[in-house]
mmCIF file of C-alpha atoms in Angstrom:
data_model
loop_
_atom_site.group_PDB
_atom_site.id
_atom_site.type_symbol
_atom_site.label_atom_id
_atom_site.label_comp_id
_atom_site.label_asym_id
_atom_site.label_seq_id
_atom_site.Cartn_x
_atom_site.Cartn_y
_atom_site.Cartn_z
ATOM 1 C CA MET A 4 -83.528 0.043 -134.798
ATOM 2 C CA ILE A 5 -80.233 -0.269 -136.625
ATOM 3 C CA HIS A 6 -79.403 2.596 -138.908
ATOM 4 C CA PRO A 7 -79.561 1.652 -142.620
ATOM 5 C CA GLN A 8 -76.951 1.734 -145.378
ATOM 6 C CA GLY A 9 -74.283 -0.232 -143.526
ATOM 7 C CA SER A 10 -73.908 2.216 -140.660
ATOM 8 C CA ARG A 11 -72.351 0.792 -137.506
ATOM 9 C CA ARG A 12 -74.393 3.056 -135.268
ATOM 10 C CA PHE A 13 -77.462 1.937 -133.385
ATOM 11 C CA ALA A 14 -80.567 3.307 -131.810
ATOM 12 C CA PRO A 15 -80.690 4.970 -128.368
ATOM 13 C CA PHE A 16 -80.469 2.648 -125.391
ATOM 14 C CA VAL A 17 -83.590 3.927 -123.705
ATOM 15 C CA LEU A 18 -87.143 2.724 -123.372
ATOM 16 C CA GLY A 19 -89.031 5.060 -125.655
ATOM 17 C CA SER A 20 -92.469 4.517 -124.172
ATOM 18 C CA ALA A 21 -94.102 2.596 -121.392
ATOM 19 C CA ILE A 22 -94.711 -1.038 -122.192
ATOM 20 C CA VAL A 23 -97.619 -2.510 -120.287
ATOM 21 C CA LEU A 24 -96.763 -6.117 -119.577
ATOM 22 C CA ALA A 25 -97.570 -8.608 -116.853
ATOM 23 C CA VAL A 26 -94.760 -9.012 -114.351
ATOM 24 C CA SER A 27 -95.901 -12.455 -113.351
ATOM 25 C CA GLY A 28 -94.044 -14.052 -116.221
ATOM 26 C CA CYS A 29 -90.746 -13.379 -114.445
ATOM 27 C CA SER A 30 -91.823 -15.060 -111.225
ATOM 28 C CA GLY A 31 -92.917 -18.512 -112.209
ATOM 29 C CA GLY A 32 -92.794 -21.445 -109.812
ATOM 30 C CA GLY A 33 -89.932 -23.857 -109.556
ATOM 31 C CA ALA A 34 -88.124 -26.349 -107.388
ATOM 32 C CA GLY A 35 -87.063 -25.054 -104.020
ATOM 33 C CA SER A 36 -89.651 -22.250 -103.755
ATOM 34 C CA GLU A 37 -90.623 -21.262 -100.234
ATOM 35 C CA ASP A 38 -93.574 -19.664 -98.513
ATOM 36 C CA GLY A 39 -91.661 -16.499 -99.275
ATOM 37 C CA GLY A 40 -92.412 -12.881 -98.629
ATOM 38 C CA LEU A 41 -90.368 -10.126 -97.108
ATOM 39 C CA ASP A 42 -89.562 -12.190 -94.005
ATOM 40 C CA ASP A 43 -87.374 -14.439 -96.174
ATOM 41 C CA PHE A 44 -84.707 -11.740 -96.075
ATOM 42 C CA SER A 45 -85.050 -10.736 -92.433
ATOM 43 C CA GLY A 46 -81.628 -10.805 -90.813
ATOM 44 C CA GLN A 47 -79.943 -11.956 -94.014
ATOM 45 C CA SER A 48 -76.875 -10.462 -95.645
ATOM 46 C CA ILE A 49 -77.339 -9.673 -99.333
ATOM 47 C CA ARG A 50 -74.282 -9.271 -101.516
ATOM 48 C CA VAL A 51 -74.633 -6.648 -104.228
ATOM 49 C CA ILE A 52 -72.022 -6.826 -106.967
ATOM 50 C CA VAL A 53 -71.169 -3.597 -108.754
ATOM 51 C CA PRO A 54 -69.068 -4.464 -111.838
ATOM 52 C CA THR A 55 -67.438 -1.029 -112.044
ATOM 53 C CA ALA A 56 -65.248 1.116 -109.816
ATOM 54 C CA VAL A 57 -66.240 2.949 -106.651
ATOM 55 C CA GLY A 58 -67.721 6.342 -107.468
ATOM 56 C CA GLY A 59 -69.147 5.367 -110.837
ATOM 57 C CA GLY A 60 -72.800 5.645 -111.813
ATOM 58 C CA PHE A 61 -73.708 2.061 -110.882
ATOM 59 C CA ASP A 62 -71.996 2.401 -107.518
ATOM 60 C CA THR A 63 -73.583 5.734 -106.660
ATOM 61 C CA THR A 64 -77.054 4.618 -107.725
ATOM 62 C CA ILE A 65 -77.196 1.546 -105.491
ATOM 63 C CA ARG A 66 -75.637 3.307 -102.502
ATOM 64 C CA GLN A 67 -78.291 6.026 -102.716
ATOM 65 C CA LEU A 68 -81.030 3.367 -102.750
ATOM 66 C CA GLN A 69 -79.399 1.012 -100.247
ATOM 67 C CA GLY A 70 -81.132 2.317 -97.124
ATOM 68 C CA ALA A 71 -84.619 2.157 -98.606
ATOM 69 C CA LEU A 72 -84.023 -1.406 -99.787
ATOM 70 C CA GLU A 73 -82.562 -2.577 -96.471
ATOM 71 C CA ASP A 74 -85.426 -1.087 -94.464
ATOM 72 C CA ARG A 75 -88.014 -2.967 -96.493
ATOM 73 C CA LEU A 76 -86.133 -6.249 -96.693
ATOM 74 C CA GLY A 77 -84.972 -6.282 -93.083
ATOM 75 C CA ALA A 78 -81.601 -7.302 -94.450
ATOM 76 C CA ARG A 79 -78.095 -5.892 -94.624
ATOM 77 C CA MET A 80 -76.662 -5.210 -98.074
ATOM 78 C CA THR A 81 -72.929 -5.463 -98.685
ATOM 79 C CA ILE A 82 -71.804 -3.673 -101.836
ATOM 80 C CA GLU A 83 -68.828 -5.256 -103.561
ATOM 81 C CA ASN A 84 -67.099 -3.419 -106.405
ATOM 82 C CA MET A 85 -65.608 -5.875 -108.901
ATOM 83 C CA GLU A 86 -64.472 -3.681 -111.766
ATOM 84 C CA GLY A 87 -62.599 -4.888 -114.805
ATOM 85 C CA ALA A 88 -62.971 -6.353 -118.295
ATOM 86 C CA ALA A 89 -65.733 -3.915 -119.271
ATOM 87 C CA THR A 90 -68.013 -5.155 -116.428
ATOM 88 C CA ALA A 91 -67.422 -8.831 -117.328
ATOM 89 C CA ILE A 92 -65.529 -9.732 -114.128
ATOM 90 C CA GLY A 93 -68.346 -8.664 -111.847
ATOM 91 C CA SER A 94 -71.029 -9.966 -114.177
ATOM 92 C CA GLN A 95 -69.363 -13.379 -114.373
ATOM 93 C CA SER A 96 -69.220 -13.542 -110.584
ATOM 94 C CA ALA A 97 -72.913 -12.692 -110.330
ATOM 95 C CA ALA A 98 -73.877 -15.230 -112.997
ATOM 96 C CA SER A 99 -71.970 -17.949 -111.125
ATOM 97 C CA ALA A 100 -73.418 -17.136 -107.703
ATOM 98 C CA ASP A 101 -75.963 -19.276 -105.880
ATOM 99 C CA GLY A 102 -79.498 -18.640 -107.048
ATOM 100 C CA ASP A 103 -80.838 -18.107 -103.524
ATOM 101 C CA CYS A 104 -81.522 -14.417 -104.191
ATOM 102 C CA LEU A 105 -78.824 -13.378 -101.711
ATOM 103 C CA THR A 106 -76.525 -12.177 -104.501
ATOM 104 C CA LEU A 107 -77.628 -9.295 -106.707
ATOM 105 C CA MET A 108 -75.925 -7.229 -109.390
ATOM 106 C CA VAL A 109 -76.249 -3.639 -110.506
ATOM 107 C CA GLN A 110 -75.834 -3.364 -114.259
ATOM 108 C CA GLY A 111 -76.829 -1.196 -117.162
ATOM 109 C CA VAL A 112 -78.518 -1.706 -120.472
ATOM 110 C CA PRO A 113 -76.585 -1.759 -122.803
ATOM 111 C CA HIS A 114 -73.489 -2.401 -120.622
ATOM 112 C CA LEU A 115 -74.544 -5.951 -119.757
ATOM 113 C CA GLN A 116 -75.176 -6.832 -123.394
ATOM 114 C CA PHE A 117 -71.821 -5.423 -124.441
ATOM 115 C CA SER A 118 -70.052 -7.485 -121.785
ATOM 116 C CA TYR A 119 -71.094 -10.867 -123.159
ATOM 117 C CA LEU A 120 -71.411 -10.014 -126.849
ATOM 118 C CA THR A 121 -67.933 -8.536 -127.224
ATOM 119 C CA GLN A 122 -65.923 -10.854 -124.958
ATOM 120 C CA GLU A 123 -65.357 -14.562 -124.376
ATOM 121 C CA VAL A 124 -67.359 -15.178 -121.196
ATOM 122 C CA ASP A 125 -69.410 -18.009 -119.721
ATOM 123 C CA TYR A 126 -72.693 -16.155 -119.401
ATOM 124 C CA SER A 127 -75.426 -14.524 -121.451
ATOM 125 C CA LEU A 128 -78.704 -12.782 -120.691
ATOM 126 C CA GLU A 129 -80.267 -16.133 -119.778
ATOM 127 C CA GLU A 130 -78.023 -16.430 -116.709
ATOM 128 C CA PHE A 131 -79.754 -13.484 -115.036
ATOM 129 C CA ALA A 132 -83.192 -12.805 -113.608
ATOM 130 C CA PRO A 133 -84.227 -9.150 -113.912
ATOM 131 C CA VAL A 134 -85.420 -7.471 -110.733
ATOM 132 C CA GLY A 135 -86.166 -4.095 -112.297
ATOM 133 C CA GLY A 136 -84.932 -0.821 -113.704
ATOM 134 C CA MET A 137 -83.868 1.908 -111.298
ATOM 135 C CA SER A 138 -82.793 5.010 -113.185
ATOM 136 C CA ILE A 139 -81.895 6.516 -116.525
ATOM 137 C CA GLU A 140 -78.682 8.334 -117.447
ATOM 138 C CA PRO A 141 -79.017 10.612 -120.483
ATOM 139 C CA GLY A 142 -75.662 11.330 -122.092
ATOM 140 C CA VAL A 143 -74.037 14.767 -121.799
ATOM 141 C CA ILE A 144 -70.722 16.319 -122.801
ATOM 142 C CA ARG A 145 -68.935 18.015 -119.909
ATOM 143 C CA VAL A 146 -65.841 20.222 -119.971
ATOM 144 C CA LYS A 147 -63.947 22.049 -117.217
ATOM 145 C CA GLU A 148 -65.115 25.503 -116.196
ATOM 146 C CA ASP A 149 -62.118 27.163 -117.835
ATOM 147 C CA ALA A 150 -62.428 25.231 -121.108
ATOM 148 C CA PRO A 151 -62.225 27.426 -124.225
ATOM 149 C CA TRP A 152 -65.559 26.267 -125.678
ATOM 150 C CA GLN A 153 -68.649 28.137 -124.538
ATOM 151 C CA ASN A 154 -71.127 25.956 -126.392
ATOM 152 C CA ILE A 155 -71.373 22.733 -128.377
ATOM 153 C CA GLU A 156 -71.093 24.603 -131.673
ATOM 154 C CA GLU A 157 -67.613 25.884 -130.782
ATOM 155 C CA PHE A 158 -66.607 22.450 -129.499
ATOM 156 C CA ILE A 159 -67.597 20.707 -132.724
ATOM 157 C CA GLU A 160 -66.053 23.369 -134.942
ATOM 158 C CA ASP A 161 -62.744 23.077 -133.090
ATOM 159 C CA ALA A 162 -62.808 19.296 -133.504
ATOM 160 C CA ARG A 163 -63.321 19.719 -137.238
ATOM 161 C CA GLU A 164 -60.356 22.099 -137.468
ATOM 162 C CA ARG A 165 -58.095 19.947 -135.259
ATOM 163 C CA PRO A 166 -59.118 16.356 -136.035
ATOM 164 C CA GLY A 167 -58.147 13.847 -133.358
ATOM 165 C CA GLU A 168 -56.629 16.430 -131.009
ATOM 166 C CA ILE A 169 -59.484 16.985 -128.552
ATOM 167 C CA ARG A 170 -59.395 14.187 -125.965
ATOM 168 C CA VAL A 171 -62.757 12.894 -124.748
ATOM 169 C CA SER A 172 -63.086 10.274 -122.009
ATOM 170 C CA VAL A 173 -65.812 7.626 -121.926
ATOM 171 C CA SER A 174 -66.631 5.159 -119.154
ATOM 172 C CA LEU A 175 -65.948 2.104 -121.299
ATOM 173 C CA ARG A 176 -65.457 1.422 -124.977
ATOM 174 C CA THR A 177 -68.382 -0.954 -124.702
ATOM 175 C CA SER A 178 -70.820 1.670 -123.460
ATOM 176 C CA ASN A 179 -73.460 4.071 -124.671
ATOM 177 C CA ASN A 180 -70.941 6.879 -123.963
ATOM 178 C CA TYR A 181 -68.510 5.556 -126.563
ATOM 179 C CA VAL A 182 -71.249 4.923 -129.107
ATOM 180 C CA GLY A 183 -72.642 8.366 -128.374
ATOM 181 C CA MET A 184 -69.325 9.941 -129.328
ATOM 182 C CA LEU A 185 -69.154 7.869 -132.516
ATOM 183 C CA ASP A 186 -72.634 9.053 -133.414
ATOM 184 C CA ILE A 187 -71.599 12.670 -132.841
ATOM 185 C CA GLU A 188 -68.571 12.199 -135.090
ATOM 186 C CA GLU A 189 -70.654 10.664 -137.840
ATOM 187 C CA ALA A 190 -73.383 13.299 -137.653
ATOM 188 C CA THR A 191 -71.046 16.313 -137.570
ATOM 189 C CA GLY A 192 -67.879 15.299 -139.402
ATOM 190 C CA ALA A 193 -65.826 16.091 -136.301
ATOM 191 C CA GLU A 194 -63.040 13.756 -135.178
ATOM 192 C CA PHE A 195 -62.078 13.246 -131.524
ATOM 193 C CA ASN A 196 -59.478 11.261 -129.616
ATOM 194 C CA ILE A 197 -61.866 9.048 -127.647
ATOM 195 C CA ILE A 198 -60.209 7.461 -124.606
ATOM 196 C CA SER A 199 -61.968 4.700 -122.672
ATOM 197 C CA TYR A 200 -61.606 4.070 -118.928
ATOM 198 C CA ASP A 201 -62.750 1.252 -116.676
ATOM 199 C CA GLY A 202 -65.877 2.896 -115.352
ATOM 200 C CA GLY A 203 -67.537 6.274 -115.004
ATOM 201 C CA GLY A 204 -65.579 7.341 -111.922
ATOM 202 C CA PRO A 205 -62.142 7.076 -113.580
ATOM 203 C CA SER A 206 -63.507 8.644 -116.749
ATOM 204 C CA ARG A 207 -64.722 11.725 -114.894
ATOM 205 C CA THR A 208 -61.571 11.917 -112.796
ATOM 206 C CA ALA A 209 -59.603 12.072 -116.038
ATOM 207 C CA LEU A 210 -61.394 15.310 -116.921
ATOM 208 C CA ILE A 211 -60.738 16.918 -113.538
ATOM 209 C CA SER A 212 -57.066 15.906 -113.587
ATOM 210 C CA GLY A 213 -56.545 17.264 -117.088
ATOM 211 C CA GLU A 214 -55.866 13.909 -118.761
ATOM 212 C CA VAL A 215 -58.689 14.700 -121.187
ATOM 213 C CA ASP A 216 -60.405 17.829 -122.447
ATOM 214 C CA ALA A 217 -64.002 16.634 -122.148
ATOM 215 C CA THR A 218 -66.026 13.663 -121.003
ATOM 216 C CA HIS A 219 -69.137 11.982 -122.361
ATOM 217 C CA ALA A 220 -70.990 10.904 -119.235
ATOM 218 C CA GLY A 221 -74.387 10.454 -117.673
ATOM 219 C CA ALA A 222 -76.166 13.652 -116.724
ATOM 220 C CA PHE A 223 -76.714 12.506 -113.146
ATOM 221 C CA ASN A 224 -73.650 10.402 -112.418
ATOM 222 C CA SER A 225 -71.468 13.341 -113.441
ATOM 223 C CA LEU A 226 -73.086 15.806 -111.035
ATOM 224 C CA GLY A 227 -70.321 15.018 -108.551
ATOM 225 C CA ILE A 228 -67.968 17.125 -110.665
ATOM 226 C CA ASP A 229 -70.540 19.824 -111.358
ATOM 227 C CA ASP A 230 -68.683 22.491 -109.350
ATOM 228 C CA GLU A 231 -65.602 22.166 -111.540
ATOM 229 C CA THR A 232 -67.249 21.525 -114.878
ATOM 230 C CA ARG A 233 -70.102 22.598 -117.112
ATOM 231 C CA VAL A 234 -72.323 20.888 -119.650
ATOM 232 C CA LEU A 235 -72.137 21.753 -123.341
ATOM 233 C CA THR A 236 -75.045 19.654 -124.571
ATOM 234 C CA VAL A 237 -77.435 16.783 -123.882
ATOM 235 C CA GLN A 238 -77.508 13.921 -126.372
ATOM 236 C CA ALA A 239 -81.268 13.503 -126.458
ATOM 237 C CA PRO A 240 -84.149 14.667 -128.683
ATOM 238 C CA GLU A 241 -84.877 17.360 -126.105
ATOM 239 C CA ASN A 242 -83.424 18.418 -122.792
ATOM 240 C CA LEU A 243 -85.837 17.094 -120.176
ATOM 241 C CA TRP A 244 -83.296 17.706 -117.403
ATOM 242 C CA PRO A 245 -82.478 21.449 -117.585
ATOM 243 C CA ASP A 246 -81.670 21.837 -113.883
ATOM 244 C CA GLU A 247 -79.068 19.072 -114.013
ATOM 245 C CA THR A 248 -77.494 20.093 -117.309
ATOM 246 C CA ASP A 249 -76.973 23.859 -117.010
ATOM 247 C CA ASP A 250 -80.064 24.266 -119.207
ATOM 248 C CA MET A 251 -77.975 23.573 -122.292
ATOM 249 C CA PRO A 252 -79.674 22.605 -125.556
ATOM 250 C CA ALA A 253 -80.122 19.148 -126.992
ATOM 251 C CA ILE A 254 -77.329 18.493 -129.465
ATOM 252 C CA GLY A 255 -79.550 18.126 -132.517
ATOM 253 C CA ASP A 256 -81.309 21.416 -131.825
ATOM 254 C CA ALA A 257 -78.024 23.248 -131.263
ATOM 255 C CA LEU A 258 -76.284 21.941 -134.369
ATOM 256 C CA GLY A 259 -79.238 21.580 -136.708
ATOM 257 C CA VAL A 260 -78.380 17.954 -137.469
ATOM 258 C CA GLU A 261 -79.886 14.642 -136.436
ATOM 259 C CA VAL A 262 -77.824 12.899 -133.753
ATOM 260 C CA PRO A 263 -78.980 9.572 -132.238
ATOM 261 C CA GLU A 264 -79.900 9.639 -128.575
ATOM 262 C CA SER A 265 -77.472 8.258 -125.982
ATOM 263 C CA ALA A 266 -78.587 6.939 -122.608
ATOM 264 C CA SER A 267 -78.123 4.040 -120.208
ATOM 265 C CA ASN A 268 -80.697 2.331 -118.013
ATOM 266 C CA TYR A 269 -79.360 1.293 -114.597
ATOM 267 C CA SER A 270 -80.974 -1.850 -113.285
ATOM 268 C CA LEU A 271 -80.913 -4.615 -110.658
ATOM 269 C CA TRP A 272 -80.414 -8.300 -111.524
ATOM 270 C CA ALA A 273 -80.142 -11.648 -109.752
ATOM 271 C CA PRO A 274 -78.780 -15.003 -110.907
ATOM 272 C CA ALA A 275 -81.363 -16.887 -112.968
ATOM 273 C CA GLY A 276 -81.912 -19.428 -110.209
ATOM 274 C CA CYS A 277 -83.391 -16.731 -107.999
ATOM 275 C CA ALA A 278 -86.538 -16.502 -110.129
ATOM 276 C CA ALA A 279 -86.576 -20.175 -111.133
ATOM 277 C CA ASP A 280 -85.983 -21.803 -107.735
ATOM 278 C CA PHE A 281 -86.999 -19.124 -105.246
ATOM 279 C CA PRO A 282 -89.903 -17.357 -106.968
ATOM 280 C CA GLU A 283 -91.319 -15.868 -103.766
ATOM 281 C CA ARG A 284 -88.012 -14.313 -102.870
ATOM 282 C CA HIS A 285 -87.679 -12.967 -106.396
ATOM 283 C CA ARG A 286 -91.189 -11.538 -106.191
ATOM 284 C CA ALA A 287 -90.275 -9.874 -102.881
ATOM 285 C CA LEU A 288 -87.218 -8.271 -104.475
ATOM 286 C CA VAL A 289 -89.296 -7.024 -107.404
ATOM 287 C CA ASP A 290 -91.909 -5.506 -105.101
ATOM 288 C CA VAL A 291 -89.378 -3.995 -102.695
ATOM 289 C CA LEU A 292 -87.443 -2.335 -105.516
ATOM 290 C CA SER A 293 -90.628 -0.716 -106.807
ATOM 291 C CA GLU A 294 -91.501 0.520 -103.315
ATOM 292 C CA ALA A 295 -87.970 1.714 -102.545
ATOM 293 C CA LEU A 296 -87.911 3.878 -105.656
ATOM 294 C CA GLU A 297 -90.898 5.754 -104.175
ATOM 295 C CA ASP A 298 -89.410 6.062 -100.682
ATOM 296 C CA PRO A 299 -89.833 9.678 -99.466
ATOM 297 C CA ASP A 300 -86.408 9.838 -97.821
ATOM 298 C CA TYR A 301 -84.715 8.457 -100.927
ATOM 299 C CA LEU A 302 -86.532 10.900 -103.189
ATOM 300 C CA SER A 303 -85.785 13.757 -100.810
ATOM 301 C CA GLU A 304 -82.083 12.900 -100.912
ATOM 302 C CA LEU A 305 -82.137 12.812 -104.708
ATOM 303 C CA ALA A 306 -83.930 16.160 -104.788
ATOM 304 C CA GLU A 307 -81.217 17.704 -102.611
ATOM 305 C CA LEU A 308 -78.631 16.380 -105.056
ATOM 306 C CA ASN A 309 -80.669 17.676 -108.007
ATOM 307 C CA GLU A 310 -81.125 14.098 -109.224
ATOM 308 C CA GLY A 311 -84.829 13.578 -108.656
ATOM 309 C CA THR A 312 -85.729 13.142 -112.303
ATOM 310 C CA LYS A 313 -83.351 10.227 -112.898
ATOM 311 C CA VAL A 314 -85.689 7.647 -111.334
ATOM 312 C CA ASN A 315 -86.997 5.359 -114.063
ATOM 313 C CA HIS A 316 -88.590 2.187 -112.724
ATOM 314 C CA MET A 317 -89.045 -0.731 -115.106
ATOM 315 C CA THR A 318 -90.687 -4.054 -114.364
ATOM 316 C CA PRO A 319 -88.784 -7.295 -115.027
ATOM 317 C CA ASP A 320 -90.660 -7.816 -118.271
ATOM 318 C CA GLU A 321 -89.987 -4.290 -119.475
ATOM 319 C CA LEU A 322 -86.329 -4.624 -118.586
ATOM 320 C CA THR A 323 -86.074 -7.973 -120.371
ATOM 321 C CA GLU A 324 -87.639 -6.559 -123.517
ATOM 322 C CA LEU A 325 -85.257 -3.607 -123.508
ATOM 323 C CA ALA A 326 -82.251 -5.899 -122.935
ATOM 324 C CA GLU A 327 -83.260 -8.207 -125.763
ATOM 325 C CA LEU A 328 -83.721 -5.273 -128.133
ATOM 326 C CA ASN A 329 -80.260 -3.971 -127.316
ATOM 327 C CA GLU A 330 -78.787 -7.435 -127.728
ATOM 328 C CA GLU A 331 -80.242 -7.635 -131.224
ATOM 329 C CA GLN A 332 -78.896 -4.200 -132.116
ATOM 330 C CA ILE A 333 -75.376 -4.832 -130.850
ATOM 331 C CA GLN A 334 -75.214 -8.281 -132.439
ATOM 332 C CA ALA A 335 -76.251 -6.831 -135.795
ATOM 333 C CA ILE A 336 -73.382 -4.338 -135.579
ATOM 334 C CA LEU A 337 -70.903 -7.069 -134.677
ATOM 335 C CA ASP A 338 -72.132 -9.267 -137.528
ATOM 336 C CA GLU A 339 -71.291 -6.423 -139.892
ATOM 337 C CA SER A 340 -68.093 -5.277 -138.193
ATOM 338 C CA PRO A 341 -66.582 -7.712 -135.619
ATOM 339 C CA ASP A 342 -64.003 -5.138 -134.492
ATOM 340 C CA ALA A 343 -66.486 -2.319 -133.971
ATOM 341 C CA PHE A 344 -65.826 -2.101 -130.224
ATOM 342 C CA THR A 345 -62.226 -3.236 -129.878
ATOM 343 C CA GLU A 346 -59.359 -0.943 -128.971
#
């Protein structure tokens, strides 16, 4: 929920507990429905829009899962990166695509909600049909191996002594990474120079190249720079991912203060017409995603990358409920402060 007393912070973007709901509500009948099933996709080419740059968390997540999805659908998936405008360019393209279920989009909650609540676009949540959640990205702070700070306590203390001098990259200003840094500032009294990039890949590259001193990123999507960096803290109530985060403490435990959780849920969406007009195809996508997330080869690959614990499947109904909650939270912030997320 929104924090009281006029704060412009908001609650963690994660599903706190399992919500048992019927999936059938997302697969109702409609004009143009077919006999359906997996054979509907046999031999087809499915376009998957990724609204961020190559190498970012969305991009990596779908490419890791691509083989398991293609095997079950009997289709070929073409991944198209359409970065720009805080994911709005790619999201607009997906919203405008034919609703034949042959165009999909990888997005995040709350990234999707930010994209239409903070910009002038021609889409909203209603233009998309959820297929399901794929993974979760808890927020971490990473620095280079030779950084002067050995722990989060030293990092925060330095930021207090040198306000605005420590440069921290975030994937987008309209992201849980940016809000996570604002929450850290508010909870600790530290002040950072927060620099936003157009996606997680460029944000992490900025750390490696020395453009910034630290990055707030997802625990798993930042493992690609693990050899050159180290984690200072995890922005969660507890560190459930010690192997992926150098076994560093949760930020609240380390600092002795309450800091809101920061996380993003990566998910798969289709244009709304997919569920409305082709319900059997939509149902096939929903079922295949659930099965693919349990594929032994996929899970084995994740285990080799030390990413096995990022899998976080959500049904369409669960994903819709989470998206609507985040929409309410972000809109409440904007109602109070319309410039909360502008540069």
